[in-house]
Coordinates of C-alpha atoms in Angstrom, one line a residue:
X18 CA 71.0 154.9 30.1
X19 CA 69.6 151.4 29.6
X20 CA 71.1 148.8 26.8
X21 CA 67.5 148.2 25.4
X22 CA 69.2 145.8 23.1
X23 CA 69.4 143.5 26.3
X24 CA 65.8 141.7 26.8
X25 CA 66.3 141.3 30.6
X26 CA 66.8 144.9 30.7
X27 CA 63.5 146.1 29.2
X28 CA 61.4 144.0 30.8
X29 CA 62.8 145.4 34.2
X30 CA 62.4 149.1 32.8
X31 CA 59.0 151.0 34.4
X32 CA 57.3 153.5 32.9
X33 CA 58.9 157.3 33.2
X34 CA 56.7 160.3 33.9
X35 CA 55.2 162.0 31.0
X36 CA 55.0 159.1 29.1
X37 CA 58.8 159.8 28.1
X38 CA 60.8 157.1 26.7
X39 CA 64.1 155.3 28.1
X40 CA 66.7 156.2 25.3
X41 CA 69.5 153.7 23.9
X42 CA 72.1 155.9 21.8
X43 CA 73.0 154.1 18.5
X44 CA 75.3 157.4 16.9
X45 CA 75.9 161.1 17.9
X46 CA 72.5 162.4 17.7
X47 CA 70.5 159.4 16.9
X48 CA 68.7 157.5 19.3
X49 CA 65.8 154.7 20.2
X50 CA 63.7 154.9 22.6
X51 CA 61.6 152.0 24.4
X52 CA 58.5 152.9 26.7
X53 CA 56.8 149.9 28.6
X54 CA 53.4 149.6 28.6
X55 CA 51.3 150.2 31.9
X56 CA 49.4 147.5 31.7
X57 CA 50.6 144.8 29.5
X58 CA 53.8 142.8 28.7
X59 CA 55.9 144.7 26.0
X60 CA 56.3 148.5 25.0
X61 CA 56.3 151.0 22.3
X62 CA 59.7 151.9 20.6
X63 CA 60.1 155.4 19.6
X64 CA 63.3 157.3 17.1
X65 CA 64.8 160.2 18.4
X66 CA 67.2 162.8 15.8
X67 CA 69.1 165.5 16.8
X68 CA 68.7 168.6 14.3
X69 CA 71.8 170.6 14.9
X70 CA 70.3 173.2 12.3
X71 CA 67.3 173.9 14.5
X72 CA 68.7 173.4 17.9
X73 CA 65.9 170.3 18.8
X74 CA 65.3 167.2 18.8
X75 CA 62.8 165.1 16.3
X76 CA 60.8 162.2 17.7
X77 CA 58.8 159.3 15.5
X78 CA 57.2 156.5 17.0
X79 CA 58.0 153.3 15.5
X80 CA 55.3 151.4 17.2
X81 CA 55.4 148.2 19.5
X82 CA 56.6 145.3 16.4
X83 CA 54.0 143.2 17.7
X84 CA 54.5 140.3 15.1
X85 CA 58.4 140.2 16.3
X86 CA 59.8 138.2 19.7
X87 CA 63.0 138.0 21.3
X88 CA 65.7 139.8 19.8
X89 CA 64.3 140.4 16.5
X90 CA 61.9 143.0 17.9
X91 CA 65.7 145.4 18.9
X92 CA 67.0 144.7 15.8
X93 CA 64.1 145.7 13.9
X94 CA 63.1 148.6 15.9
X95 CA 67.2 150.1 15.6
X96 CA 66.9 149.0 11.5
X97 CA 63.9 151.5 11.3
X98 CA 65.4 154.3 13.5
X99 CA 68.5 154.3 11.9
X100 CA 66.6 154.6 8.3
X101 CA 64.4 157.1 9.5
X102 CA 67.4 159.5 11.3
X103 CA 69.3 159.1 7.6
X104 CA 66.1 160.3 5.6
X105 CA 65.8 163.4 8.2
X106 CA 69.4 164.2 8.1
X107 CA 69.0 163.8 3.9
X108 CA 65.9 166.5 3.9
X109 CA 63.3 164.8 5.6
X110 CA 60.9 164.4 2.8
X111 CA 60.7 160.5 2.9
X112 CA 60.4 160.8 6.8
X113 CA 57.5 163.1 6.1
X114 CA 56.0 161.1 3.3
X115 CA 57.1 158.2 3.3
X116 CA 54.4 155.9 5.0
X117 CA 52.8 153.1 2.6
X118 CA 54.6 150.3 0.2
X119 CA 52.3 152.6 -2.8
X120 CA 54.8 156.0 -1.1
X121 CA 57.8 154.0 -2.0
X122 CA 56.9 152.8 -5.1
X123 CA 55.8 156.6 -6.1
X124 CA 59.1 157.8 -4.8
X125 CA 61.0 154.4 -7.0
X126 CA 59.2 156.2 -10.0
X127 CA 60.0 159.6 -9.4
X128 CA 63.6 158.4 -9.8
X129 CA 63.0 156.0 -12.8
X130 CA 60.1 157.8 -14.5
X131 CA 58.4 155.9 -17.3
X132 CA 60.1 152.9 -16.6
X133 CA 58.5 149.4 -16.5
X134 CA 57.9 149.5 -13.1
X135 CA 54.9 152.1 -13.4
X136 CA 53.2 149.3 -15.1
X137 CA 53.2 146.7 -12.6
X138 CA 52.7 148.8 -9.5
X139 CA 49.5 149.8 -11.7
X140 CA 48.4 146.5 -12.1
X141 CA 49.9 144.5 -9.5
X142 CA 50.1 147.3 -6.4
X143 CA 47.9 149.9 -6.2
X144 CA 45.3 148.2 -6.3
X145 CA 46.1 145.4 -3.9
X146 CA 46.4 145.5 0.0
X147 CA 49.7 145.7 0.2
X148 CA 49.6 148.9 -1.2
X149 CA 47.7 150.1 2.1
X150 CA 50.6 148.4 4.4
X151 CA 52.4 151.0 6.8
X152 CA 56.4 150.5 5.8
X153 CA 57.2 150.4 9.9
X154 CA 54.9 147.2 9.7
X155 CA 55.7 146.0 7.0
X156 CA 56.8 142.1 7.7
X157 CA 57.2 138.8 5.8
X158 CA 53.9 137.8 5.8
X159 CA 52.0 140.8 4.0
X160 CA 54.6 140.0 1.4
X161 CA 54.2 136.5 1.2
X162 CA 50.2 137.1 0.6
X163 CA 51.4 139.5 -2.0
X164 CA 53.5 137.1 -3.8
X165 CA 50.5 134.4 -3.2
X166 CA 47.8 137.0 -5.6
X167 CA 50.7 137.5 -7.9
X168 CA 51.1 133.9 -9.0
X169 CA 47.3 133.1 -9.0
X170 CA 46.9 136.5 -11.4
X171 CA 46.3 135.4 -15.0
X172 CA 48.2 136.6 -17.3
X173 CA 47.3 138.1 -20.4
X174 CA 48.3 136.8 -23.6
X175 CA 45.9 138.4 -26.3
X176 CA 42.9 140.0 -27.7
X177 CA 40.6 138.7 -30.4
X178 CA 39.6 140.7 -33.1
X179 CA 36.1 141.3 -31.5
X180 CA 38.3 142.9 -28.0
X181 CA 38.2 139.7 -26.1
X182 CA 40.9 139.0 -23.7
X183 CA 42.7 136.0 -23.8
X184 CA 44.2 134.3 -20.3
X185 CA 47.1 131.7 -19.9
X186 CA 48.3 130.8 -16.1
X187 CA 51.1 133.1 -15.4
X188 CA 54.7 131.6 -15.8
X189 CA 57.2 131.2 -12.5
X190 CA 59.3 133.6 -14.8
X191 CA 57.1 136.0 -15.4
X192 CA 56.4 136.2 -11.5
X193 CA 60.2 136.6 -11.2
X194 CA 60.1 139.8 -13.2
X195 CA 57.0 141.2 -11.8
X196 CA 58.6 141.5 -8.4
X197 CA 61.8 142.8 -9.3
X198 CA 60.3 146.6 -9.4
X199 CA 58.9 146.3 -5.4
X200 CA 61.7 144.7 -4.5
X201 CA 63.8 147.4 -6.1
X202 CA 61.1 150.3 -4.4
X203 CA 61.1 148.6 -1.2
X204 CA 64.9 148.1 -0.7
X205 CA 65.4 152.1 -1.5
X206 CA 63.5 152.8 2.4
X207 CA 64.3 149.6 3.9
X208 CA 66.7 147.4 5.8
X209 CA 66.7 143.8 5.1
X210 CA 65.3 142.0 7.6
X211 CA 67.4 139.6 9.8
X212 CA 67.3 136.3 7.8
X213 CA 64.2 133.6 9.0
X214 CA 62.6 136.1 10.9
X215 CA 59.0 137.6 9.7
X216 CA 60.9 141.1 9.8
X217 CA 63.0 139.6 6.7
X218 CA 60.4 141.1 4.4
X219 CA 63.2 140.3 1.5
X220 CA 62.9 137.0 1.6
X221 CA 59.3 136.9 0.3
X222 CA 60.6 138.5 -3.0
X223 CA 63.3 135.5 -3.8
X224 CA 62.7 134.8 -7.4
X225 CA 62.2 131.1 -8.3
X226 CA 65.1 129.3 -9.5
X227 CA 65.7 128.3 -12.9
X228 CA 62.6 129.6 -13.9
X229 CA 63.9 131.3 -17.3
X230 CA 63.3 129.6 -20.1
X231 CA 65.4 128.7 -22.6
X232 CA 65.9 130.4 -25.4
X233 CA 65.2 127.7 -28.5
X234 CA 63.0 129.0 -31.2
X235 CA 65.3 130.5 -34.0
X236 CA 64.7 131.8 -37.5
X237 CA 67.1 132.1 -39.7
X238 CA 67.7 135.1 -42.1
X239 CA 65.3 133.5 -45.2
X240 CA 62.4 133.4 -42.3
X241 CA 62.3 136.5 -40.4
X242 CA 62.6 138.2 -44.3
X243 CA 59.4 135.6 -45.4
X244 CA 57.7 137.7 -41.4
X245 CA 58.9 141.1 -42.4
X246 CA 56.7 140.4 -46.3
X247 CA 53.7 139.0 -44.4
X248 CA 53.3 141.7 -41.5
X249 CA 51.2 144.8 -42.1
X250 CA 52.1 148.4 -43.8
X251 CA 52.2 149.8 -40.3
X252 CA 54.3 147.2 -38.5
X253 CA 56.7 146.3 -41.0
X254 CA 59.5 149.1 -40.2
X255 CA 59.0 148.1 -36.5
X256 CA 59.3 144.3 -37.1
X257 CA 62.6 145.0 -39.8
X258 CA 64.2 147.4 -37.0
X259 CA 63.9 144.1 -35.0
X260 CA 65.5 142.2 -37.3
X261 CA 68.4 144.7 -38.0
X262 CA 69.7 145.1 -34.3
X263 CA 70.0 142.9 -31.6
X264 CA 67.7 145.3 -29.6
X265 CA 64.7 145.1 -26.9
X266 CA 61.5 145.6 -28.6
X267 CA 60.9 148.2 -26.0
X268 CA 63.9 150.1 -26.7
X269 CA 63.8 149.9 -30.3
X270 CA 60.1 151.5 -29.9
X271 CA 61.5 154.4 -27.0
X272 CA 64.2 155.6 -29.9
X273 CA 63.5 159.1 -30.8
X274 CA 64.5 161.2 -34.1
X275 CA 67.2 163.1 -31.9
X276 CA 69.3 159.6 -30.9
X277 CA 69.9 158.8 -34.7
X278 CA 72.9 160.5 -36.3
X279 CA 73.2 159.8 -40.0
X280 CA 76.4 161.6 -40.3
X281 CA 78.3 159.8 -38.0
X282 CA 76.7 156.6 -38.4
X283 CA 75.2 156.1 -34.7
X284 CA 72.8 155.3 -33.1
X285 CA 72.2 156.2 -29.2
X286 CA 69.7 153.7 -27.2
X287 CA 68.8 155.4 -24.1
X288 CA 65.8 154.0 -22.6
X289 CA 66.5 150.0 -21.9
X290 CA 66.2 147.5 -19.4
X291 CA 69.3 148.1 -17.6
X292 CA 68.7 152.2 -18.0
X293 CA 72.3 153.1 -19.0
X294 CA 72.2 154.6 -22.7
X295 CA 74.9 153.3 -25.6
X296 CA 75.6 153.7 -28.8
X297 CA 75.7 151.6 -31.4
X298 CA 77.4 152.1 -34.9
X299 CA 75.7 151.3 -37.9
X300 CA 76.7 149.5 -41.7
X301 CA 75.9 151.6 -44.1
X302 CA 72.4 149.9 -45.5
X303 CA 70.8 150.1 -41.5
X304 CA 71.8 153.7 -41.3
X305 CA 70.0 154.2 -45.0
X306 CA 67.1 152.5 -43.2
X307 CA 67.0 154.8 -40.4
X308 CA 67.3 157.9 -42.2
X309 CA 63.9 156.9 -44.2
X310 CA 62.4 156.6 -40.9
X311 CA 63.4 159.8 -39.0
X312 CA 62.7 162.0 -42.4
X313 CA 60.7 165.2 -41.5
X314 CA 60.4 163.6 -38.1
X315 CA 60.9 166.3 -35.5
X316 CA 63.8 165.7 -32.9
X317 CA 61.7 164.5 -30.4
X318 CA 59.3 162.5 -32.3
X319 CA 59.9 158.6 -32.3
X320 CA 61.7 156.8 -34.8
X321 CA 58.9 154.1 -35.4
X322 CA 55.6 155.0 -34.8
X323 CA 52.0 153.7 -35.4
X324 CA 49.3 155.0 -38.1
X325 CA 48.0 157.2 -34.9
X326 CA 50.9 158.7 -34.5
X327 CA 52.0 156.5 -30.8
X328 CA 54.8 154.7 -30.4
X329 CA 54.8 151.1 -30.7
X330 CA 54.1 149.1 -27.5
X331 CA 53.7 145.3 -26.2
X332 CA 49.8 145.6 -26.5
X333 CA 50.4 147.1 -29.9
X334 CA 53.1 145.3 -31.8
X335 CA 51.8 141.5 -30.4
X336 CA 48.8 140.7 -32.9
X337 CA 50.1 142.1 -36.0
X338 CA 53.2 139.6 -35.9
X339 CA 51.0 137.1 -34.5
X340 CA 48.8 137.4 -37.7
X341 CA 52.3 137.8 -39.7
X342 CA 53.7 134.8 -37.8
X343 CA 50.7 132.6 -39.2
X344 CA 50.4 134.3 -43.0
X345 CA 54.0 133.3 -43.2
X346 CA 53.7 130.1 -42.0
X347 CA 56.4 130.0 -39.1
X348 CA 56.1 128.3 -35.8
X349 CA 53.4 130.3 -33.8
X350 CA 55.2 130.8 -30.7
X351 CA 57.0 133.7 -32.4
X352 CA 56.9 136.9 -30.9
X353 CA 59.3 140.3 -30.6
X354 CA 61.4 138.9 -28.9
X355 CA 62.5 135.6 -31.1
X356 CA 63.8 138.5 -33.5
X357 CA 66.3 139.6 -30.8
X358 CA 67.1 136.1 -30.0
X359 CA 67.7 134.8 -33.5
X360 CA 69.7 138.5 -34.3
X361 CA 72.2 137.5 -31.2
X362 CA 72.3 134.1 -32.5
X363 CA 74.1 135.2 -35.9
X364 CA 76.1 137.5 -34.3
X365 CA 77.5 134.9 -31.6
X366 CA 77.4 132.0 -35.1
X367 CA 79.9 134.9 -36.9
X368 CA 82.4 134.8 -34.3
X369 CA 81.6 138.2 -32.8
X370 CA 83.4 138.8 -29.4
X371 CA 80.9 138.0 -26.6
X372 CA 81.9 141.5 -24.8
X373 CA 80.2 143.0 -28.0
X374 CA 77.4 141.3 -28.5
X375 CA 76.6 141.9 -24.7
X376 CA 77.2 145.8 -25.5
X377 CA 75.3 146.0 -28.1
X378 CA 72.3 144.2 -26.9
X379 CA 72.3 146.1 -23.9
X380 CA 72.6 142.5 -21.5
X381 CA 75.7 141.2 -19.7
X382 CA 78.4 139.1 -20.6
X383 CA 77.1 136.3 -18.0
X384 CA 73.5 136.7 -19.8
X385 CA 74.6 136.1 -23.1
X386 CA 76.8 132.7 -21.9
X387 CA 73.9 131.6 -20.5
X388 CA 71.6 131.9 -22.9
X389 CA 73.8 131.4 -26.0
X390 CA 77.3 129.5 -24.0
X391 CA 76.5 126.5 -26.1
X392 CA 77.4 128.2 -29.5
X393 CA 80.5 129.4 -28.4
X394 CA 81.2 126.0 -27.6
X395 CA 80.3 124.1 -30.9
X396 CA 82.6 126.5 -32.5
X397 CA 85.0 125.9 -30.2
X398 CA 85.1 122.6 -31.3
X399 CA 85.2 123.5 -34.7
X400 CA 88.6 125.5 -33.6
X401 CA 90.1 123.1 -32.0
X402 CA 89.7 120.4 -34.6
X403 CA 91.7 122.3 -37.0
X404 CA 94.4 121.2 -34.3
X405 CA 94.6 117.9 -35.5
X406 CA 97.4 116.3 -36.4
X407 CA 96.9 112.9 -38.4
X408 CA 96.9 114.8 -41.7
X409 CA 100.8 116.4 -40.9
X410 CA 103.2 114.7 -42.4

């Protein structure tokens, strides 16, 4: 049996009647297979599984990787065998179904239904030719083009009240976050590439460093009370559930009627960011506030809802606090999220334990010293100067 990971090897390998493959074993009943081409330089490489259950063998060709050169080309062609053989042995369904990037991100939401993620692929996949891309060729480049549209997209910041869209250049951060769900999709039915090669498809997906910005625009208590006066009938529970928890405006608008408990006090958030529910427990005038809200509300309904009945969403909930933001007179860069900033900014300013705070915003305790490290600091100072000792006698 050849070692087809050696390139001297396979170039000295001839072609076998039939058409059939020379075989490299990589594990008891997985194997790749390498047949050289008749007439040119190169080959096709082929995957080979055992099934012990059915008593024969199951054969998928991989194709001849003819981006990849030198060594890459083995290590490629084993990656994809080796990830094919597992989803057989699993069941078989991604081996059967699994063909296109749009497969794996179908098969990503099927796992995370409802998630964010639906909403790019929608906008940012489906639609565009990478969605077309076979995952056995799927290389660097066809990312890297990917990545390219993504960046020159325009991003949407708001209608006018006659419908018209309104475009702003899209933001390195923004890019960041719109990649995370393919790269997420992708790395469920691939290997990573090995690194600097054009079979690293990973490496097209790096996010751009220190593209987050920071978090600056604050208002304090007397502010986002003047915002919850000036926004609308329909908004105004929405926008004061913003400014009683430190909570994603996308979570607060997911809560339903069933993850409220006015007995105990609690409140469950189960559809985040981070998808991992918690619960939060609630001073007695936000749980008085909730229980208005979820009155007569079936279990499943949501807690904060629009005058049509739907729940509250980015495209929904941005022009009524824009038209809030400026009634009030407050800086016009405020959005939802400035609510949850300047909510974990009192709880970090009254000496609440990081830990917490990260709980009960749903983030991690290395998000929130990022983002809000500096105010632990200042009143670190303020702690330590009460160390002093020039006014001891």
């Amino acid at each position: 049996m050849p070692d087809l990971s050696r390139i001297g090897d396979r170039e000295k390998l001839k072609p076998k009647a039939g058409d059939e493959p020379h075989w490299h074993r990589l594990r008891q009943g997985v194997y790749l297979g390498y047949r050289p081409s008749k007439k040119t330089a190169g080959g096709t490489w082929f995957a080979r599984f055992y099934d012990a259950d059915n008593n024969r063998n199951k054969r998928k060709r991989l194709g001849d990787y003819g981006t990849l050169s030198g060594h890459d080309v083995f290590r490629q062609a084993k990656a994809d065998a080796e990830v094919w053989a597992a989803t057989v042995e699993s069941g078989g369904e991604l081996a059967r179904s699994m063909v296109t990037v749009r497969d794996a991100c179908e098969a990503y939401l099927e796992q995370k239904p409802g998630s964010i993620a639906e909403g790019v692929f929608r906008r940012h996949v489906y639609s565009d030719p990478i969605a077309k891309v076979k995952l056995e060729k799927l290389r660097r480049h066809h990312l890297r083009s990917w990545r390219k549209r993504l960046e020159q997209a325009p991003a949407l910041v708001s209608r006018s009240k006659t419908g018209e869209k309104r475009w702003k250049e899209r933001a390195k951060s923004t890019v960041n976050r719109d990649m995370v769900p393919l790269r997420a999709a992708l790395r469920q039915v691939l290997e990573p590439g090995r690194p600097g090669s054009d079979a690293a498809w990973q490496e097209a997906l790096k996010p751009f460093k220190g593209a987050g910005k920071p978090r600056d625009l604050y208002l304090d208590r007397v502010e986002r009370k003047r915002l919850i006066d000036a926004v609308s009938d329909e908004a105004r529970p929405f926008v004061k559930g913003l400014c009683l928890l430190p909570l994603r405006p996308g979570a607060l608008a997911a809560l339903t009627a069933r993850e409220f408990d006015q007995r105990t006090r609690s409140l469950i958030v189960g559809k985040d960011k981070n998808d991992r529910s918690r619960q939060i427990s609630l001073p007695k005038d936000t749980t008085d506030f909730f229980a208005e809200q979820v009155e007569q509300k079936p279990p499943a309904s949501y807690i904060f809802v629009r005058s049509s009945g739907k729940a509250w969403a980015k495209d929904s909930w941005k022009r009524p606090i824009k038209e809030a933001t400026k009634a009030a007179n407050l800086p016009i860069a405020v959005c939802a999220y400035t609510l949850r900033h300047s909510v974990i900014t009192d709880l970090i300013r009254a000496r609440l334990p990081i830990l917490t705070v990260a709980q009960l915003s749903g983030t991690s305790v290395a998000m929130i010293e990022k983002h809000y490290g500096h105010l632990v600091h200042d009143d670190s100072e303020d702690a330590l100067s009460t160390l002093l000792l020039e006014d001891v006698d």
